[in-house]
Tab-separated table of C-alpha atoms and ligand atoms in Angstrom:
chain	number	residue	atom	x	y	z
T	1	MET	CA	51.519	100.500	124.758
T	2	ALA	CA	49.589	103.002	126.701
T	3	SER	CA	47.027	102.182	128.938
T	4	ALA	CA	43.958	104.138	130.612
T	5	PRO	CA	41.897	103.514	133.500
T	6	GLY	CA	37.957	103.269	133.891
T	7	LYS	CA	35.718	105.770	136.363
T	8	ALA	CA	33.303	104.999	138.743
T	9	ILE	CA	30.978	108.132	140.254
T	10	LEU	CA	31.714	108.362	143.944
T	11	PHE	CA	28.899	111.219	144.218
T	12	GLY	CA	26.442	113.263	142.785
T	13	GLU	CA	25.478	111.429	139.547
T	14	HIS	CA	21.902	112.562	138.451
T	15	ALA	CA	22.164	115.899	140.402
T	16	VAL	CA	24.952	116.805	138.492
T	17	VAL	CA	22.606	116.973	135.291
T	18	TYR	CA	20.929	119.982	137.383
T	19	GLY	CA	24.121	122.068	138.339
T	20	HIS	CA	25.301	119.915	141.269
T	21	PRO	CA	28.772	118.874	141.336
T	22	ALA	CA	29.822	115.263	141.292
T	23	VAL	CA	32.680	113.448	142.223
T	24	ALA	CA	34.590	110.793	139.979
T	25	LEU	CA	37.179	108.553	140.549
T	26	ALA	CA	39.594	106.287	138.187
T	27	ILE	CA	39.257	102.933	139.120
T	28	GLY	CA	41.921	99.704	139.073
T	29	MET	CA	40.551	98.158	135.744
T	30	ARG	CA	42.727	99.517	132.573
T	31	THR	CA	42.275	99.363	128.819
T	32	ARG	CA	45.806	98.835	126.782
T	33	VAL	CA	46.190	99.646	123.665
T	34	THR	CA	49.624	98.850	121.570
T	35	VAL	CA	50.438	100.102	118.217
T	36	ARG	CA	52.833	98.207	116.153
T	37	PRO	CA	54.586	99.172	112.780
T	38	THR	CA	53.559	97.281	109.729
T	39	ASP	CA	54.989	96.831	106.446
T	40	GLU	CA	51.679	98.106	104.556
T	41	PRO	CA	50.647	101.560	104.614
T	42	GLY	CA	47.354	102.613	106.369
T	43	VAL	CA	45.848	101.391	109.733
T	44	THR	CA	44.518	98.449	110.885
T	45	LEU	CA	43.225	96.838	114.230
T	46	ASP	CA	44.298	93.422	115.360
T	47	GLY	CA	45.537	92.772	111.782
T	48	GLY	CA	42.369	93.186	109.928
T	49	ARG	CA	40.709	96.071	108.530
T	50	LEU	CA	39.178	99.177	111.080
T	51	ARG	CA	35.800	99.167	110.948
T	52	ARG	CA	34.081	102.580	111.698
T	53	ARG	CA	30.720	100.996	112.571
T	54	ARG	CA	32.308	99.084	114.914
T	55	HIS	CA	34.958	101.021	116.373
T	56	PRO	CA	33.789	104.328	116.390
T	57	HIS	CA	35.942	105.921	118.779
T	58	VAL	CA	38.980	104.273	117.754
T	59	ALA	CA	38.153	105.437	114.063
T	60	ARG	CA	38.151	109.121	115.187
T	61	ILE	CA	41.169	109.378	117.219
T	62	VAL	CA	42.864	107.916	114.155
T	63	ASP	CA	41.248	110.595	112.057
T	64	HIS	CA	42.698	113.215	114.632
T	65	LEU	CA	46.227	111.780	114.851
T	66	TRP	CA	47.727	109.225	111.966
T	67	ASP	CA	47.536	110.521	108.341
T	68	ARG	CA	46.678	107.519	106.642
T	69	ASP	CA	48.425	108.265	103.464
T	70	LEU	CA	51.613	110.556	104.914
T	71	ASP	CA	52.336	108.370	108.012
T	72	PRO	CA	53.688	104.869	108.236
T	73	GLY	CA	51.408	101.683	108.635
T	74	ILE	CA	50.395	100.684	111.845
T	75	ASP	CA	48.322	97.716	113.733
T	76	ILE	CA	46.353	98.840	117.039
T	77	SER	CA	45.347	96.138	119.247
T	78	ILE	CA	43.348	96.559	122.335
T	79	GLU	CA	43.277	94.418	125.743
T	80	GLY	CA	42.697	95.087	129.137
T	81	ASP	CA	40.580	94.143	132.053
T	82	LEU	CA	37.653	96.708	132.169
T	83	PRO	CA	34.112	95.333	131.563
T	84	SER	CA	32.296	97.357	128.521
T	85	GLY	CA	28.654	97.774	129.024
T	86	ALA	CA	29.203	98.373	132.908
T	87	GLY	CA	28.572	101.993	133.286
T	88	LEU	CA	32.799	101.926	134.088
T	89	GLY	CA	33.732	104.236	131.179
T	90	SER	CA	35.015	101.716	129.129
T	91	SER	CA	34.396	103.718	125.865
T	92	ALA	CA	36.423	106.979	126.578
T	93	ALA	CA	39.186	104.920	128.527
T	94	LEU	CA	39.362	103.161	124.903
T	95	ALA	CA	39.743	106.583	123.256
T	96	VAL	CA	42.280	108.237	125.955
T	97	ALA	CA	44.426	105.076	125.427
T	98	VAL	CA	44.533	104.867	121.556
T	99	ALA	CA	45.135	108.899	121.935
T	100	GLY	CA	48.032	108.347	124.225
T	101	ALA	CA	49.433	105.333	122.131
T	102	LEU	CA	49.228	107.162	118.675
T	103	ARG	CA	50.562	110.251	120.076
T	104	ALA	CA	53.745	108.633	121.612
T	105	ALA	CA	53.922	106.667	118.255
T	106	ARG	CA	54.049	109.891	116.211
T	107	GLY	CA	55.648	112.360	118.653
T	108	ARG	CA	55.130	115.741	118.894
T	109	TRP	CA	56.656	119.054	116.716
T	110	VAL	CA	57.136	121.769	119.322
T	111	THR	CA	58.743	125.134	119.369
T	112	GLU	CA	62.457	124.750	120.145
T	113	GLY	CA	62.510	124.433	124.236
T	114	GLY	CA	58.723	123.327	123.917
T	115	SER	CA	56.799	120.865	126.243
T	116	SER	CA	53.544	118.783	125.880
T	117	LEU	CA	52.731	120.752	129.226
T	118	ASP	CA	52.821	124.010	127.303
T	119	ALA	CA	50.309	124.173	124.535
T	120	SER	CA	51.784	127.342	122.933
T	121	THR	CA	54.549	125.660	122.089
T	122	TRP	CA	52.974	123.031	120.009
T	123	LEU	CA	53.448	122.953	116.363
T	124	GLU	CA	50.508	120.351	116.599
T	125	GLY	CA	47.843	119.049	118.696
T	126	HIS	CA	44.688	119.972	120.103
T	127	ALA	CA	44.336	121.676	123.706
T	128	SER	CA	42.176	123.993	125.665
T	129	ASP	CA	44.648	126.738	126.406
T	130	GLY	CA	44.298	126.331	130.311
T	131	ARG	CA	42.578	129.731	131.168
T	132	GLU	CA	39.905	130.086	128.095
T	133	PRO	CA	37.566	127.375	127.182
T	134	ALA	CA	38.365	124.411	125.253
T	135	LEU	CA	38.246	124.198	121.688
T	136	PHE	CA	35.455	121.787	120.687
T	137	GLU	CA	37.453	120.428	117.781
T	138	GLN	CA	40.777	122.551	116.967
T	139	ALA	CA	41.315	120.899	113.473
T	140	SER	CA	44.976	120.853	112.951
T	141	ALA	CA	46.094	118.874	110.301
T	142	PRO	CA	49.071	116.855	111.816
T	143	ALA	CA	52.381	118.484	111.091
T	144	PRO	CA	54.568	116.760	108.575
T	145	HIS	CA	57.141	114.701	109.988
T	146	ALA	CA	60.117	117.192	108.811
T	147	PRO	CA	62.376	118.787	110.938
T	148	GLY	CA	63.374	122.457	110.365
T	149	PRO	CA	64.913	125.426	112.078
T	150	GLY	CA	63.171	126.321	115.444
T	151	ARG	CA	61.644	122.688	115.998
T	152	THR	CA	61.827	119.847	117.767
T	153	LEU	CA	60.240	116.209	117.886
T	154	LEU	CA	59.600	115.033	121.115
T	155	ARG	CA	58.844	111.509	121.409
T	156	GLY	CA	57.359	108.970	123.448
T	157	ALA	CA	55.913	109.787	126.639
T	158	ALA	CA	57.350	113.321	126.574
T	159	SER	CA	55.167	114.045	123.342
T	160	ILE	CA	51.594	113.182	125.884
T	161	SER	CA	49.520	115.671	126.704
T	162	LEU	CA	46.691	114.481	129.470
T	163	ASP	CA	44.604	117.673	128.503
T	164	GLU	CA	44.962	116.428	124.566
T	165	ALA	CA	43.776	112.917	125.174
T	166	SER	CA	40.884	113.868	127.506
T	167	LEU	CA	39.657	116.396	124.737
T	168	LEU	CA	39.927	114.128	121.869
T	169	ALA	CA	37.879	111.248	123.820
T	170	HIS	CA	35.536	113.781	124.604
T	171	VAL	CA	35.098	114.590	121.112
T	172	ALA	CA	34.626	111.065	120.046
T	173	GLU	CA	32.152	109.920	122.987
T	174	ALA	CA	30.362	113.049	121.763
T	175	ALA	CA	30.208	111.977	117.988
T	176	SER	CA	28.758	108.734	118.983
T	177	GLN	CA	26.169	109.937	121.477
T	178	ARG	CA	24.607	112.398	119.397
T	179	GLY	CA	26.406	115.110	120.889
T	180	ARG	CA	25.321	114.109	124.646
T	181	ALA	CA	28.746	113.274	126.385
T	182	SER	CA	29.966	115.025	129.748
T	183	PRO	CA	33.484	114.904	130.047
T	184	ILE	CA	32.962	112.919	133.392
T	185	ASP	CA	34.168	109.629	131.750
T	186	SER	CA	37.178	110.869	129.134
T	187	ALA	CA	38.685	113.311	131.634
T	188	THR	CA	38.893	110.903	134.792
T	189	SER	CA	40.171	108.055	132.560
T	190	ALA	CA	43.131	110.771	131.156
T	191	PHE	CA	43.725	112.844	134.379
T	192	GLY	CA	43.435	109.497	136.876
T	193	GLN	CA	42.867	110.252	140.746
T	194	THR	CA	39.690	111.675	141.873
T	195	LEU	CA	37.911	114.635	140.014
T	196	LEU	CA	35.028	117.132	140.499
T	197	ILE	CA	32.787	118.037	138.279
T	198	SER	CA	30.838	121.145	138.537
T	199	ASP	CA	29.192	123.796	136.136
T	200	GLN	CA	30.926	126.477	138.084
T	201	ARG	CA	34.444	126.742	139.624
T	202	GLU	CA	34.392	125.267	143.382
T	203	PRO	CA	36.250	126.957	145.893
T	204	ASP	CA	37.442	123.456	147.604
T	205	ALA	CA	38.785	121.941	144.887
T	206	ALA	CA	41.767	122.855	142.683
T	207	TRP	CA	40.334	123.937	139.037
T	208	MET	CA	41.978	122.090	136.219
T	209	LEU	CA	40.178	123.203	133.050
T	210	THR	CA	36.756	124.310	131.541
T	211	ARG	CA	35.366	122.233	128.406
T	212	ARG	CA	32.577	123.302	126.418
T	213	MET	CA	30.724	121.582	124.095
T	214	PRO	CA	27.607	122.819	121.516
T	215	THR	CA	24.784	120.183	122.029
T	216	GLU	CA	21.460	120.453	120.763
T	217	ASP	CA	20.365	122.732	123.448
T	218	GLY	CA	22.850	125.034	123.195
T	219	GLU	CA	26.513	125.225	124.800
T	220	ARG	CA	27.335	123.305	127.703
T	221	ALA	CA	30.360	123.765	129.792
T	222	TRP	CA	32.058	122.088	132.702
T	223	ASP	CA	34.306	122.998	135.190
T	224	LEU	CA	37.134	120.317	136.257
T	225	HIS	CA	38.824	120.046	139.208
T	226	ARG	CA	41.623	117.671	140.833
T	227	LEU	CA	40.949	116.763	144.298
T	228	PRO	CA	44.423	116.092	146.233
T	229	PRO	CA	44.837	112.282	147.078
T	230	PRO	CA	44.518	111.849	150.382
T	231	ALA	CA	46.636	109.506	152.480
T	232	TRP	CA	44.311	106.567	152.962
T	233	GLU	CA	44.721	103.877	155.632
T	234	GLU	CA	46.287	100.652	154.590
T	235	GLY	CA	44.027	98.048	153.077
T	236	LEU	CA	40.921	100.475	152.457
T	237	ALA	CA	39.092	99.482	149.104
T	238	LEU	CA	36.400	100.063	146.714
T	239	VAL	CA	34.622	96.446	145.374
T	240	ILE	CA	32.622	97.306	142.585
T	241	GLY	CA	29.734	94.982	141.826
T	242	SER	CA	27.905	94.485	138.515
T	243	THR	CA	24.132	93.467	138.805
T	244	GLY	CA	24.606	92.420	134.867
T	245	VAL	CA	21.598	94.339	134.129
T	246	HIS	CA	21.935	97.216	131.731
T	247	GLY	CA	20.552	100.548	132.556
T	248	SER	CA	20.003	103.191	130.104
T	249	THR	CA	21.388	106.508	130.836
T	250	SER	CA	19.242	108.412	128.942
T	251	ASP	CA	16.149	106.782	130.196
T	252	LEU	CA	16.939	106.905	133.828
T	253	VAL	CA	17.830	110.693	133.350
T	254	ALA	CA	14.557	110.970	131.441
T	255	GLY	CA	12.621	109.330	134.206
T	256	VAL	CA	14.242	111.561	136.869
T	257	ALA	CA	13.329	114.911	134.802
T	258	ARG	CA	9.555	113.479	134.425
T	259	ARG	CA	9.156	112.645	138.035
T	260	ARG	CA	10.632	116.161	139.034
T	261	ARG	CA	7.370	117.718	137.423
T	262	SER	CA	5.186	116.260	139.736
T	263	ASP	CA	6.938	115.616	142.954
T	264	PRO	CA	8.690	118.350	144.792
T	265	SER	CA	10.256	116.113	146.859
T	266	ILE	CA	12.587	115.389	143.843
T	267	ASP	CA	14.205	118.684	143.649
T	268	GLN	CA	14.807	118.424	147.519
T	269	ALA	CA	16.722	115.273	147.167
T	270	LEU	CA	18.632	116.420	144.166
T	271	SER	CA	19.735	119.555	146.409
T	272	ALA	CA	20.481	117.445	149.092
T	273	ILE	CA	22.728	115.404	147.054
T	274	GLY	CA	24.788	118.394	146.274
T	275	ALA	CA	25.082	119.391	149.965
T	276	LEU	CA	26.146	115.621	150.395
T	277	VAL	CA	28.914	116.058	147.782
T	278	ARG	CA	30.416	118.710	149.552
T	279	ARG	CA	30.696	116.731	152.868
T	280	GLY	CA	32.102	114.093	150.826
T	281	ILE	CA	34.826	116.059	149.069
T	282	ALA	CA	35.716	117.283	152.832
T	283	ALA	CA	35.661	113.545	153.988
T	284	LEU	CA	37.911	112.520	150.884
T	285	SER	CA	40.428	115.403	151.399
T	286	ALA	CA	40.788	114.733	155.222
T	287	GLY	CA	41.354	110.850	154.400
T	288	ASP	CA	38.343	110.181	156.695
T	289	ALA	CA	36.993	107.055	155.481
T	290	GLU	CA	34.410	106.499	158.052
T	291	THR	CA	32.365	109.629	157.062
T	292	LEU	CA	33.052	109.158	153.283
T	293	GLY	CA	31.514	105.558	154.031
T	294	HIS	CA	28.371	107.519	155.432
T	295	ALA	CA	27.861	109.995	152.727
T	296	MET	CA	27.967	107.194	150.187
T	297	SER	CA	25.348	105.127	151.983
T	298	GLU	CA	23.239	108.554	152.507
T	299	ASN	CA	23.905	109.410	148.714
T	300	HIS	CA	22.457	105.993	147.593
T	301	LEU	CA	18.844	106.672	149.748
T	302	LEU	CA	18.577	109.991	148.222
T	303	LEU	CA	19.255	108.158	144.620
T	304	ARG	CA	16.868	105.237	145.446
T	305	HIS	CA	14.399	108.244	146.331
T	306	ILE	CA	14.607	109.840	143.118
T	307	GLY	CA	13.681	106.295	141.357
T	308	VAL	CA	16.632	105.258	140.220
T	309	SER	CA	17.576	102.204	141.962
T	310	SER	CA	16.351	98.794	141.022
T	311	PRO	CA	15.815	95.698	142.959
T	312	GLU	CA	19.256	94.231	142.038
T	313	LEU	CA	21.071	97.205	143.057
T	314	GLU	CA	19.279	96.959	146.316
T	315	ASP	CA	20.269	93.380	146.803
T	316	LEU	CA	23.975	94.159	145.994
T	317	VAL	CA	24.069	97.258	148.279
T	318	ALA	CA	22.141	95.364	151.085
T	319	ALA	CA	24.597	91.992	150.901
T	320	ALA	CA	27.706	95.106	151.128
T	321	GLY	CA	26.309	96.723	154.265
T	322	PRO	CA	27.524	94.535	157.393
T	323	THR	CA	31.612	94.338	155.907
T	324	SER	CA	31.619	97.695	154.460
T	325	LEU	CA	31.633	101.503	155.683
T	326	GLY	CA	29.027	102.417	152.771
T	327	ALA	CA	27.810	101.551	149.786
T	328	LYS	CA	25.811	103.099	147.021
T	329	LEU	CA	25.193	102.611	143.260
T	330	THR	CA	26.990	104.281	141.000
T	331	GLY	CA	26.732	105.831	137.738
T	332	ALA	CA	23.105	105.964	136.086
T	333	GLY	CA	21.401	103.352	138.148
T	334	GLY	CA	18.614	100.967	136.757
T	335	GLY	CA	21.301	97.845	136.659
T	336	GLY	CA	24.765	98.760	135.911
T	337	CYS	CA	26.715	98.755	138.561
T	338	MET	CA	27.059	99.943	142.779
T	339	MET	CA	30.698	100.296	144.925
T	340	ALA	CA	30.934	100.071	148.652
T	341	LEU	CA	34.015	101.348	150.755
T	342	THR	CA	35.417	98.680	152.862
T	343	ARG	CA	38.416	97.483	154.976
T	344	ASP	CA	37.965	93.996	154.002
T	345	ALA	CA	37.304	93.756	150.391
T	346	ALA	CA	37.461	90.141	150.312
T	347	ALA	CA	34.617	89.691	152.860
T	348	THR	CA	32.775	92.378	150.941
T	349	SER	CA	33.290	90.851	147.293
T	350	ALA	CA	32.355	87.517	148.622
T	351	ALA	CA	28.947	88.911	150.142
T	352	ILE	CA	28.129	90.821	146.909
T	353	GLU	CA	28.768	87.635	144.596
T	354	ALA	CA	27.043	85.652	147.064
T	355	ALA	CA	23.849	87.883	146.513
T	356	GLY	CA	24.608	87.564	142.278
T	357	GLY	CA	26.902	90.224	141.625
T	358	THR	CA	30.362	90.475	139.657
T	359	THR	CA	32.738	92.585	141.461
T	360	TRP	CA	36.126	93.862	140.907
T	361	THR	CA	38.437	95.423	143.956
T	362	SER	CA	40.264	99.071	143.155
T	363	PRO	CA	42.092	101.384	145.176
T	364	LEU	CA	40.723	104.746	145.810
T	365	GLY	CA	41.674	106.332	142.432
T	366	VAL	CA	44.563	105.301	140.575
T	367	GLU	CA	46.940	106.960	137.819
T	368	GLY	CA	45.240	108.040	134.157
T	369	LEU	CA	46.718	107.633	131.234
T	370	ARG	CA	50.225	106.493	130.649
T	371	LEU	CA	52.575	104.865	128.828
T	372	GLU	CA	53.549	101.176	129.589
F	401	LIG	O1	26.221	105.728	133.187
F	401	LIG	P1	27.292	106.482	133.760
F	401	LIG	O2	28.082	105.731	134.979
F	401	LIG	O3	28.139	106.972	132.563
F	401	LIG	O4	26.881	107.538	134.526
F	401	LIG	C1	25.756	109.099	134.273
F	401	LIG	C2	25.762	110.019	135.237
F	401	LIG	C3	24.370	110.559	135.085
F	401	LIG	O5	24.657	111.462	136.092
F	401	LIG	C4	23.124	109.799	135.590
F	401	LIG	C5	24.175	111.126	133.556
F	401	LIG	C6	25.021	112.562	133.294
F	401	LIG	O6	24.593	112.995	131.986
F	401	LIG	O7	25.758	112.712	134.134
């Protein structure tokens, strides 16, 4: 059984579309995927047929990691407490968890003395090579399960690579979103904790890797960085509140693009968000909860200015105000979720629920993909 967390965007949504950095963090709700051997060959889902239309992410990851004819039969089952369709990255978490569970189940052949952390020793797999841009889809047929001179089979947790899981999940997401998927969800779910995403290497964070992906508008590239987990004070939490209203990410992104053309203050707001993200990063690194909360609230005002808030989001953000250090919408907006940074999760959660939201409480950054 492997599990992977959902994500929330702490700073920088929408501005990231225009080249500013964004910070995402892994949240406490997870998707769990179990793989069990079966007597029959092939791959089933919860004992039934794996339907490509209904489970495109699972089917794609299976294509990459399991040979239905050569490998033993398995049944995949999915459970967890991460709500889907709320903008919390549930499809990426599912793809990452499936990638981890299947890899652990099949193991990985490497050269003698090799490891999952060093892709140059892999005899099978899909990896970005660390310095060079990631390969979009390095097709490599699963190596036959056969021992040979100079090769070793890594098993279980030792066979898992977070890079591979995040790459496969990104590819699966892009495939089901007509090529338009940023690696925010897939990378945050796989690597966990707090990530900074930008279109350039950022000086204040530890650069991890570059993801490249061909899109209809040419190749896009993202630089992913790790932000060190700060020592947070005891009791500090994020309360995530869902409006229950669906906001369409593509419509909201298109709306900002349209308003930008007639209203120069939109670009100013997007640049202000960029500057704020940098302040937020400093507060994160210092473990300065007060400044972090202020930056979140300020980010919310700017998101409201660019037109992506909604009456429901405003209600929940306002309700969180008195008991929290800061609150903002998270993700695309227009509905979806908000989040509040608080020292009193019970009170903040009760206030958001009283205003009509559904809430979850999460620590600030959790472990990414792991074998349970
Ligand atoms: O809907 P979410 O939570 O995946 O967030 C979308 C983030 C945007 O910045 C609005 C769009 C994007 O592609 O980055």
